[in-house]
Amino acid sequence: MPAPARLAVPFRPTLLALLCSLTVTAHAAEGDTKALVLDDVNVNAQAPTPDALPPVYAGGQVARGGQLGVLGNQDMMDVPFSAASYTEQLIQDQQAENVADVLLNDSSVRQASGFSNQAQVFMIRGLPLNGDDISYNGLYGVLPRQIISTDALERVEVFKGPNAFINGVTPTGSGIGGGVNLQPKRAGDVPLRRYTTDINSEGRIGHHFDISQRFGEDNRFGARINLSQREGDTGIDHENQRSKLFAIGLDYRGDALRLSGDFAYQKERVNGGRSSVNLGTATHIPDAPSADTNYAPKWGYTDIEDTFGMLRAEYDLNDNWTAYAAGGAKHTREVGRYNSTTLVGNSGASFTTGSFVPHDEDNTSVMAGLNGKFNTGAISHKVNFGLTGIWAEQRSAYDFDLTQYANNIYHPVQTPSPVGNFAGGDLNDPGIVGKTFNRSIAISDTLGFFDDRLLVTAGLRRQQLVVQGYNYASWGSGDRKSSYDESITTPVYGVVFKPWEHVSFYANHIEGLAQGPTSPTSSGGFRVTNGNEVYAPARSKQTEVGVKVDMGTYGASLGVYRIEQPSDGYCNIDSATTCTYVREGEQVNKGVEMNVFGEPIQGLRLISGLTLMDTELKNTLNGANNGNRAIGVPTFQFNAGADWDVPGLQGVALNARMLRTGGQYADAANNLSLPTWNRFDAGARYAFKVSEKDVTVRLGVENLANKKYWESAQGGYLTQGEPRVAKLSGTIDF
């Protein structure tokens, strides 16, 4: 694998360009104060209420801020954190069908898939975020867990770094490198009647209706309905997808009281879905097969049905204080006939196994809080107080076919459908296998000095994590086999300094949490002397410093961070029969992030960024892997995206995007590595009128060169990149 230094060489011009952009912008800020004052007035005018989403930059692709948990909606220039917010317009123009499609625009994010299933996993700053841990208007635990449609979304917001204080601990403990929050669509002041139809190059056809209306006195009541369906083949051989979505968003905008309700039903079916690849006995990473090759058998499928919703209320006690409360729930029914592919040697030979797994989930999530502001002399205060609670119950069963059928990832053959020879639980009525209860209380204060040019944020969150596991039973639920109940307090510190109108320097220290380990009773054939010992939640720590630039129509940022994440630990051998479990081991991720976004030149919209990362493993077992890089963390991630209005051709725009990702290791010993990969996307759109109706036609091609590559080694297994697919869509406002 090439050394990180050599990988970075081609990007020296890019680095210089981004740094120059930041420098020039900072100097320009000193002279263009009039434009900035006008811009600030405009921002305030667009955000009259605490629940109003932050406005967007020129070009409409990226917003100026987002929702930061207990802190509420914030302008990014006023908070000591790094975040990005992608808009409905970007989703439409890029024909982004799910959240994964949107996050391709962020240079801090790369993607993988779950082992054997179709779950989408997002690597933020080199650390995984599971779909289970994405929040919905600030609430955890109420969204579909594997694939999330974008058809009913207004914003996709990305928070960079641990977020235990911002949102509380995630349901499954992932998201140490960052989190994602989704904002549902709301009815605007102008009635909307929109129909979109789309088709891909494999014949997959979709339909989407988006209808909204405000009514009542002063248009206080609003309703927005989204109804969509897509069905057909993907670019991967014999892979077929069918998706359905119905979502309704209701809201009330009173003088002091604001109410909203979001209710949705989503169903996803994937037949023959290509799975990830287990490394098995490989001592060298084989080349990726042709981009459209499917080494998953045709009998595999995933069927996921989600019903979910939430209610939210906000009330202005006076001009300075606002109380809020929200609650939501979801029911998931998931069933699949899954397959797994495991490599045998280095030639592409493999074996396939199968399983049948039904899985149900019922989650309930609540939050409440109080946001206020006041002054003590010349010092301003923004105070936040919040409570959260999540109750989750998982029911599952399994039937594994452990027979290893010979296969090959380059020349796959159809293996027999699994018959099952190792089962647990009731396949027809799965019993309870897990319960989770997380609750927390948070308080923070942001102090403003020198007319809020210096902002200091400090806060604490006290969290309790309760996790119970149950044995599988042939009927009903089995006996409880484990219980975890621990509490911990996490702080946050942050500073923002605005020496010029356009520039914010920031620094933060923030922490993340995940359930701590429970030592096993046996390990590698040894008896664990301290088995079943429960450890405190794993505390991750981030320190970050950086600078942000806001020029009104576009922005830029530069940040440097360090994340320390503890490992679960390992067992030290004491004798011929015993070992002692120790809580040791740490992964350190260090990185530099640079981003440019917005419309720096009229008619030219940019979303570009570069992330450089270095990782190190510490205190590993017997020191064997000390100093090695962590699994699945690329040396760099580079995005360059542009959207350009063609001069002289009214309504015509061209767009292009490049993704470049550096090498990464697939094992802790750093013997197996994935090479650097590139992906190019391109597209065009034409907006015009027919009988006074707005019409937009869009064409996009993903993976233009049909590049074959291993996209990720997250978790120690290989995820292959998607093949070339062309998408054509037409939208009419009627």
XYZ file of C-alpha atoms in Angstrom, residues 93-611:
519
model
C -31.081 17.961 -8.908
C -28.878 14.931 -8.163
C -31.812 12.471 -8.269
C -30.728 11.204 -4.847
C -33.057 8.331 -3.925
C -31.763 7.643 -0.412
C -29.652 9.243 2.295
C -26.534 7.437 1.059
C -26.828 9.210 -2.301
C -26.873 12.594 -0.543
C -23.878 11.870 1.684
C -21.727 11.158 -1.364
C -21.308 14.947 -1.503
C -19.427 15.146 1.810
C -15.678 14.619 1.808
C -15.763 13.626 5.499
C -18.058 10.675 4.736
C -17.482 7.378 2.976
C -19.812 4.397 2.807
C -19.937 0.674 3.412
C -22.644 -1.946 3.754
C -23.685 -4.315 6.481
C -22.394 -7.876 6.374
C -24.890 -10.136 4.531
C -27.702 -7.546 4.486
C -28.409 -4.268 2.664
C -27.804 -1.942 5.604
C -26.045 1.338 4.710
C -23.120 2.250 6.984
C -21.549 5.714 6.888
C -17.912 6.279 7.839
C -17.585 9.808 9.261
C -14.038 10.859 10.108
C -13.099 7.201 9.717
C -15.602 5.838 12.264
C -18.918 4.073 11.506
C -22.448 5.450 11.832
C -25.186 2.823 11.565
C -28.543 3.614 10.014
C -30.131 2.807 13.387
C -28.368 5.857 14.849
C -29.623 8.549 12.442
C -31.964 11.067 14.096
C -35.246 12.474 12.773
C -35.855 16.115 13.635
C -33.634 15.554 16.671
C -35.161 12.230 17.779
C -33.250 8.951 17.808
C -34.745 5.548 17.169
C -37.745 6.412 14.960
C -36.362 6.010 11.421
C -36.059 2.939 9.164
C -32.875 1.098 10.094
C -31.250 0.004 6.803
C -32.330 2.214 3.871
C -33.923 5.665 4.225
C -35.705 7.305 1.290
C -35.179 11.013 0.606
C -38.594 11.644 -0.989
C -40.023 13.215 2.183
C -36.865 15.020 3.384
C -36.164 18.754 3.451
C -32.599 18.590 4.797
C -29.858 16.043 5.410
C -27.616 17.430 8.159
C -24.180 16.054 9.049
C -22.528 16.784 12.412
C -18.783 16.061 12.477
C -17.342 14.582 15.640
C -18.697 12.805 18.749
C -22.134 14.051 19.707
C -22.987 12.550 23.091
C -23.688 16.017 24.456
C -25.480 17.375 21.383
C -28.013 14.552 20.947
C -27.329 12.057 23.696
C -25.920 8.587 23.204
C -27.059 6.815 20.029
C -29.286 3.692 20.292
C -26.538 1.269 19.152
C -23.487 3.282 20.209
C -22.127 4.140 16.748
C -21.599 7.668 15.422
C -18.415 8.473 17.345
C -17.006 10.194 14.253
C -20.197 12.158 13.610
C -23.956 11.996 13.265
C -26.710 12.589 10.710
C -30.039 14.319 11.331
C -32.920 14.365 8.834
C -35.452 17.183 8.562
C -38.905 16.334 7.167
C -40.618 18.390 4.492
C -43.046 21.147 5.498
C -45.681 22.996 3.513
C -44.445 26.330 2.181
C -46.436 29.532 1.765
C -46.912 28.783 -1.940
C -49.089 25.729 -2.745
C -47.205 22.856 -4.364
C -48.452 20.222 -6.805
C -45.451 18.288 -8.119
C -45.106 15.019 -10.012
C -41.802 13.327 -10.851
C -41.211 10.218 -12.896
C -37.826 8.573 -13.327
C -36.203 5.631 -15.046
C -32.699 4.186 -14.911
C -30.671 2.505 -17.641
C -31.798 -0.937 -16.421
C -35.481 -0.078 -16.747
C -36.227 0.663 -13.081
C -39.205 3.062 -13.060
C -40.282 5.448 -10.322
C -43.166 7.822 -9.569
C -43.290 10.546 -6.917
C -46.110 12.932 -5.943
C -45.303 15.900 -3.667
C -48.351 17.969 -2.657
C -48.573 20.736 -0.066
C -51.000 23.439 0.991
C -51.347 25.989 3.748
C -54.782 27.059 4.915
C -56.669 28.744 7.716
C -56.192 32.225 9.139
C -52.786 33.636 8.163
C -51.959 30.248 6.618
C -51.298 28.874 10.067
C -52.113 25.258 9.174
C -50.030 23.304 6.692
C -50.041 19.832 5.188
C -47.541 18.139 2.901
C -47.980 14.681 1.410
C -45.309 12.630 -0.349
C -46.165 9.398 -2.155
C -43.561 7.475 -4.137
C -42.790 4.074 -5.620
C -39.839 2.658 -7.584
C -39.383 -0.834 -8.938
C -36.992 -2.591 -11.280
C -33.423 -3.758 -11.819
C -30.298 -1.994 -10.604
C -26.955 -1.844 -12.397
C -25.844 -5.058 -10.640
C -26.647 -8.352 -12.374
C -29.957 -9.939 -11.265
C -30.382 -7.400 -8.439
C -33.875 -5.955 -8.177
C -35.252 -3.281 -5.850
C -38.771 -2.210 -4.988
C -39.507 0.729 -2.670
C -42.685 2.410 -1.471
C -43.172 5.494 0.679
C -46.143 7.380 2.056
C -45.436 10.367 4.296
C -47.542 13.216 5.597
C -46.263 16.264 7.456
C -48.691 18.509 9.350
C -47.888 21.733 11.129
C -49.437 24.698 12.895
C -47.733 28.111 13.129
C -49.274 30.233 15.872
C -48.047 33.447 17.434
C -46.470 31.572 20.339
C -47.348 27.922 19.773
C -45.958 25.745 16.980
C -47.008 22.156 16.408
C -45.906 19.546 13.905
C -46.599 15.919 13.199
C -44.871 13.555 10.781
C -46.180 10.103 9.946
C -44.744 7.724 7.364
C -44.795 4.205 5.998
C -41.811 2.837 4.071
C -41.335 -0.583 2.501
C -38.105 -1.753 0.877
C -37.588 -5.033 -0.954
C -34.213 -6.020 -2.408
C -33.987 -9.272 -4.379
C -30.563 -10.756 -5.080
C -28.805 -7.897 -3.323
C -25.009 -7.990 -3.664
C -23.490 -8.492 -0.238
C -20.111 -7.613 1.204
C -17.235 -10.104 1.157
C -15.582 -11.710 4.182
C -11.788 -11.896 3.890
C -11.676 -15.529 5.063
C -8.230 -17.057 4.413
C -7.076 -14.428 1.906
C -3.522 -13.196 2.422
C -3.835 -10.659 -0.401
C -6.809 -8.535 -1.451
C -7.944 -9.818 -4.861
C -8.883 -7.323 -7.551
C -12.522 -6.293 -7.495
C -14.703 -8.165 -10.019
C -16.418 -6.334 -12.884
C -18.530 -3.526 -11.474
C -21.844 -5.228 -12.315
C -20.886 -8.743 -11.157
C -23.198 -10.181 -8.519
C -21.643 -12.933 -6.390
C -24.810 -13.130 -4.293
C -27.268 -15.905 -5.229
C -30.641 -15.102 -6.744
C -32.544 -16.634 -3.825
C -31.376 -13.890 -1.427
C -33.739 -11.106 -0.434
C -34.370 -8.432 2.183
C -37.893 -7.244 3.006
C -38.154 -4.272 5.386
C -41.386 -2.574 6.435
C -41.336 0.505 8.689
C -44.186 2.512 10.185
C -43.006 5.557 12.078
C -43.989 9.014 13.234
C -43.405 11.838 15.666
C -45.107 14.845 17.256
C -43.350 18.052 18.243
C -44.519 21.164 20.082
C -42.805 24.473 20.820
C -44.159 27.318 22.914
C -42.683 30.784 23.368
C -43.066 31.625 27.051
C -41.955 35.156 26.178
C -39.559 36.832 23.744
C -36.563 35.154 25.367
C -37.664 31.683 26.468
C -39.027 28.745 24.484
C -40.149 25.357 25.785
C -40.327 22.303 23.534
C -41.333 18.658 23.678
C -41.332 15.840 21.135
C -42.166 12.176 21.020
C -42.031 9.511 18.353
C -42.259 5.786 17.736
C -41.609 3.189 15.059
C -42.432 -0.405 14.293
C -40.100 -2.372 12.043
C -40.817 -5.732 10.467
C -37.760 -7.118 8.745
C -37.317 -10.533 7.226
C -34.642 -11.803 4.894
C -33.033 -14.806 3.313
C -29.450 -13.695 3.542
C -26.197 -14.947 2.104
C -22.575 -14.418 2.985
C -19.539 -14.707 0.724
C -16.170 -15.688 2.229
C -12.875 -15.735 0.329
C -10.789 -18.920 0.128
C -7.219 -17.949 -0.723
C -6.244 -15.146 -3.114
C -7.594 -16.277 -6.484
C -11.220 -15.197 -6.052
C -12.398 -18.610 -4.894
C -15.022 -18.371 -2.171
C -17.800 -20.193 -0.415
C -21.415 -19.160 0.129
C -23.594 -19.793 3.176
C -27.212 -18.834 3.754
C -29.638 -17.961 6.511
C -33.221 -16.959 7.215
C -33.675 -14.222 9.845
C -36.925 -12.502 10.923
C -36.443 -9.371 13.018
C -38.934 -6.977 14.644
C -38.307 -3.701 16.479
C -40.522 -1.384 18.505
C -39.000 1.895 19.615
C -40.317 4.886 21.546
C -38.362 8.135 21.852
C -39.088 11.383 23.729
C -37.358 14.659 24.442
C -38.195 17.943 26.148
C -36.325 21.083 26.975
C -36.070 24.808 27.489
C -34.038 27.337 25.483
C -33.554 30.894 26.700
C -31.420 33.992 26.488
C -30.619 36.836 28.851
C -27.859 39.310 29.717
C -25.786 39.811 32.837
C -24.271 43.201 32.313
C -22.259 43.200 29.091
C -22.307 39.389 28.859
C -25.032 37.598 26.901
C -26.230 34.086 27.759
C -27.941 31.418 25.685
C -29.049 28.672 28.038
C -30.261 25.221 27.001
C -31.795 22.519 29.164
C -32.897 19.165 27.747
C -34.191 15.692 28.658
C -34.179 12.608 26.407
C -35.377 9.030 26.688
C -35.343 6.030 24.322
C -37.067 2.703 24.884
C -36.288 -0.046 22.351
C -37.275 -3.693 22.097
C -35.829 -6.172 19.607
C -37.407 -9.532 18.690
C -35.536 -11.958 16.496
C -34.970 -15.563 15.447
C -32.598 -17.297 13.051
C -32.129 -20.391 10.929
C -28.617 -20.806 9.498
C -27.505 -23.185 6.780
C -23.866 -23.800 7.718
C -23.104 -25.745 4.552
C -20.265 -24.086 2.628
C -21.061 -24.101 -1.087
C -18.069 -23.559 -3.407
C -18.197 -20.349 -5.418
C -16.034 -17.701 -7.077
C -16.436 -13.914 -6.981
C -15.270 -13.589 -10.618
C -17.416 -16.438 -11.982
C -20.274 -16.852 -9.516
C -22.546 -19.887 -9.661
C -26.022 -20.369 -8.269
C -25.907 -22.209 -4.956
C -28.840 -24.076 -3.398
C -31.329 -22.131 -1.328
C -30.555 -22.571 2.396
C -32.453 -25.365 4.118
C -31.365 -24.502 7.658
C -29.459 -26.716 10.069
C -28.788 -24.397 13.011
C -31.800 -22.507 14.377
C -32.791 -20.394 17.362
C -36.076 -18.799 18.424
C -39.529 -19.014 16.857
C -39.280 -18.160 13.145
C -43.013 -17.430 12.905
C -43.265 -15.319 16.058
C -39.833 -14.113 17.201
C -39.370 -13.579 20.924
C -37.601 -10.734 22.713
C -33.817 -10.874 22.406
C -32.930 -7.373 23.594
C -34.229 -4.305 25.401
C -32.609 -0.888 25.604
C -33.397 2.101 27.773
C -31.314 5.257 27.481
C -32.125 8.496 29.256
C -30.205 11.707 29.810
C -30.324 15.267 31.096
C -28.272 18.101 29.589
C -27.551 21.732 30.381
C -25.374 24.276 28.621
C -24.671 27.987 28.471
C -23.143 29.998 25.635
C -21.639 33.223 26.954
C -21.165 36.126 24.568
C -18.496 38.788 25.077
C -17.664 41.945 23.116
C -21.041 42.108 21.334
C -20.935 38.329 20.791
C -17.677 38.417 18.880
C -16.364 35.940 21.456
C -18.689 33.027 22.276
C -17.833 30.474 24.960
C -19.952 27.323 25.274
C -19.855 24.940 28.223
C -22.226 22.122 29.026
C -22.786 18.750 30.695
C -24.960 15.727 29.898
C -25.687 12.976 32.429
C -26.645 9.707 30.743
C -27.893 6.327 31.883
C -27.567 3.291 29.607
C -29.625 0.167 30.361
C -29.255 -2.809 28.009
C -30.727 -6.282 28.602
C -30.145 -9.410 26.532
C -32.339 -12.528 26.383
C -31.785 -16.082 25.241
C -33.486 -17.353 22.113
C -36.451 -19.623 22.838
C -38.454 -21.964 20.602
C -41.607 -20.212 21.768
C -42.118 -16.856 23.440
C -39.113 -15.063 24.954
C -36.195 -16.719 26.667
C -34.593 -16.010 30.027
C -32.589 -12.837 30.513
C -28.925 -13.611 29.952
C -27.296 -10.221 30.491
C -27.998 -6.856 32.039
C -26.066 -3.627 31.615
C -26.857 -0.543 33.695
C -24.295 2.240 33.875
C -24.332 6.053 34.083
C -21.754 8.619 33.048
C -21.386 12.390 32.596
C -19.916 13.916 29.455
C -18.836 17.555 29.063
C -18.566 19.894 26.117
C -16.388 22.997 25.792
C -16.266 25.302 22.825
C -15.024 28.736 21.773
C -15.921 30.888 18.758
C -14.004 34.078 17.990
C -15.109 36.394 15.159
C -12.331 38.953 14.533
C -13.959 40.031 11.250
C -17.507 39.951 10.034
C -16.895 37.105 7.611
C -14.597 34.927 9.708
C -15.059 32.639 12.722
C -12.254 30.814 14.496
C -13.443 27.917 16.639
C -12.247 25.203 18.999
C -14.036 22.427 20.853
C -13.640 19.497 23.173
C -16.537 17.078 22.998
C -17.068 13.443 23.929
C -18.933 10.415 22.624
C -20.373 7.396 24.406
C -21.096 3.767 23.681
C -22.030 0.842 25.895
C -19.008 -0.470 27.718
C -17.997 -4.118 27.404
C -19.039 -7.018 29.609
C -16.172 -9.473 29.964
C -16.846 -12.949 28.507
C -16.727 -16.127 30.558
C -14.402 -17.814 28.071
C -12.038 -16.620 25.344
C -10.050 -18.733 22.864
C -10.543 -21.865 24.938
C -9.420 -20.144 28.165
C -11.579 -19.556 31.230
C -11.884 -15.815 31.974
C -11.115 -15.249 35.654
C -13.199 -12.041 35.789
C -16.029 -13.122 33.484
C -19.316 -11.166 33.386
C -17.708 -8.019 34.770
C -19.603 -4.934 33.564
C -17.527 -1.919 32.529
C -18.486 1.753 32.364
C -19.573 3.247 29.019
C -16.755 3.731 26.536
C -15.850 7.412 26.471
C -14.452 8.825 23.220
C -12.858 12.272 23.146
C -12.401 14.821 20.377
C -10.376 18.016 20.293
C -10.813 20.237 17.226
C -9.726 23.687 16.069
C -10.506 25.475 12.846
C -11.710 28.502 10.916
C -14.907 29.167 8.960
C -15.499 31.793 6.301
C -18.936 33.083 5.240
C -19.022 35.392 2.227
C -22.802 35.498 1.963
C -23.113 33.537 -1.279
C -20.505 30.917 -0.414
C -18.520 29.590 2.515
C -15.349 27.683 3.329
C -13.892 25.911 6.333
C -10.619 24.458 7.552
C -10.463 22.216 10.626
C -7.979 19.972 12.427
C -9.213 17.259 14.799
C -8.100 14.371 16.990
C -10.476 11.593 18.137
C -9.522 9.021 20.781
C -11.761 5.947 20.850
C -11.222 3.111 23.368
C -11.376 -0.496 22.242
C -13.418 -3.128 24.051
C -10.319 -4.831 25.434
C -8.829 -8.340 25.365
C -7.873 -11.305 27.547
C -4.332 -11.720 28.898
C -3.313 -15.363 29.366
C -2.500 -16.190 32.997
C -1.983 -19.947 32.840
C -2.585 -23.001 30.695
C -6.339 -22.743 31.348
C -7.151 -19.163 32.418
C -6.926 -15.579 31.212
C -7.887 -12.193 32.653
C -9.931 -9.672 30.702
C -8.465 -6.155 30.646
C -10.022 -2.960 29.382
C -7.204 -1.835 27.150
C -6.657 -0.635 23.614
C -7.319 2.613 21.792
C -7.784 3.908 18.261
C -6.658 7.466 17.518
C -7.931 9.239 14.393
C -6.290 12.524 13.412
C -7.372 14.564 10.450
C -7.477 17.810 8.496
C -10.684 18.881 6.711
C -11.082 21.611 4.094
C -14.369 22.497 2.403
C -15.734 25.037 -0.082
C -19.467 25.310 -0.791
C -22.093 27.672 -2.201
C -22.059 29.884 -5.313
C -18.767 31.864 -5.413
C -19.491 32.950 -9.008
C -23.026 33.529 -10.235
C -24.139 30.449 -12.087
C -21.393 28.223 -10.655
C -22.210 26.136 -7.560
C -19.522 24.157 -5.721
C -19.433 21.418 -3.108
C -15.819 20.390 -2.695
C -13.630 19.188 0.109
C -10.507 17.328 1.139
C -10.017 15.217 4.268
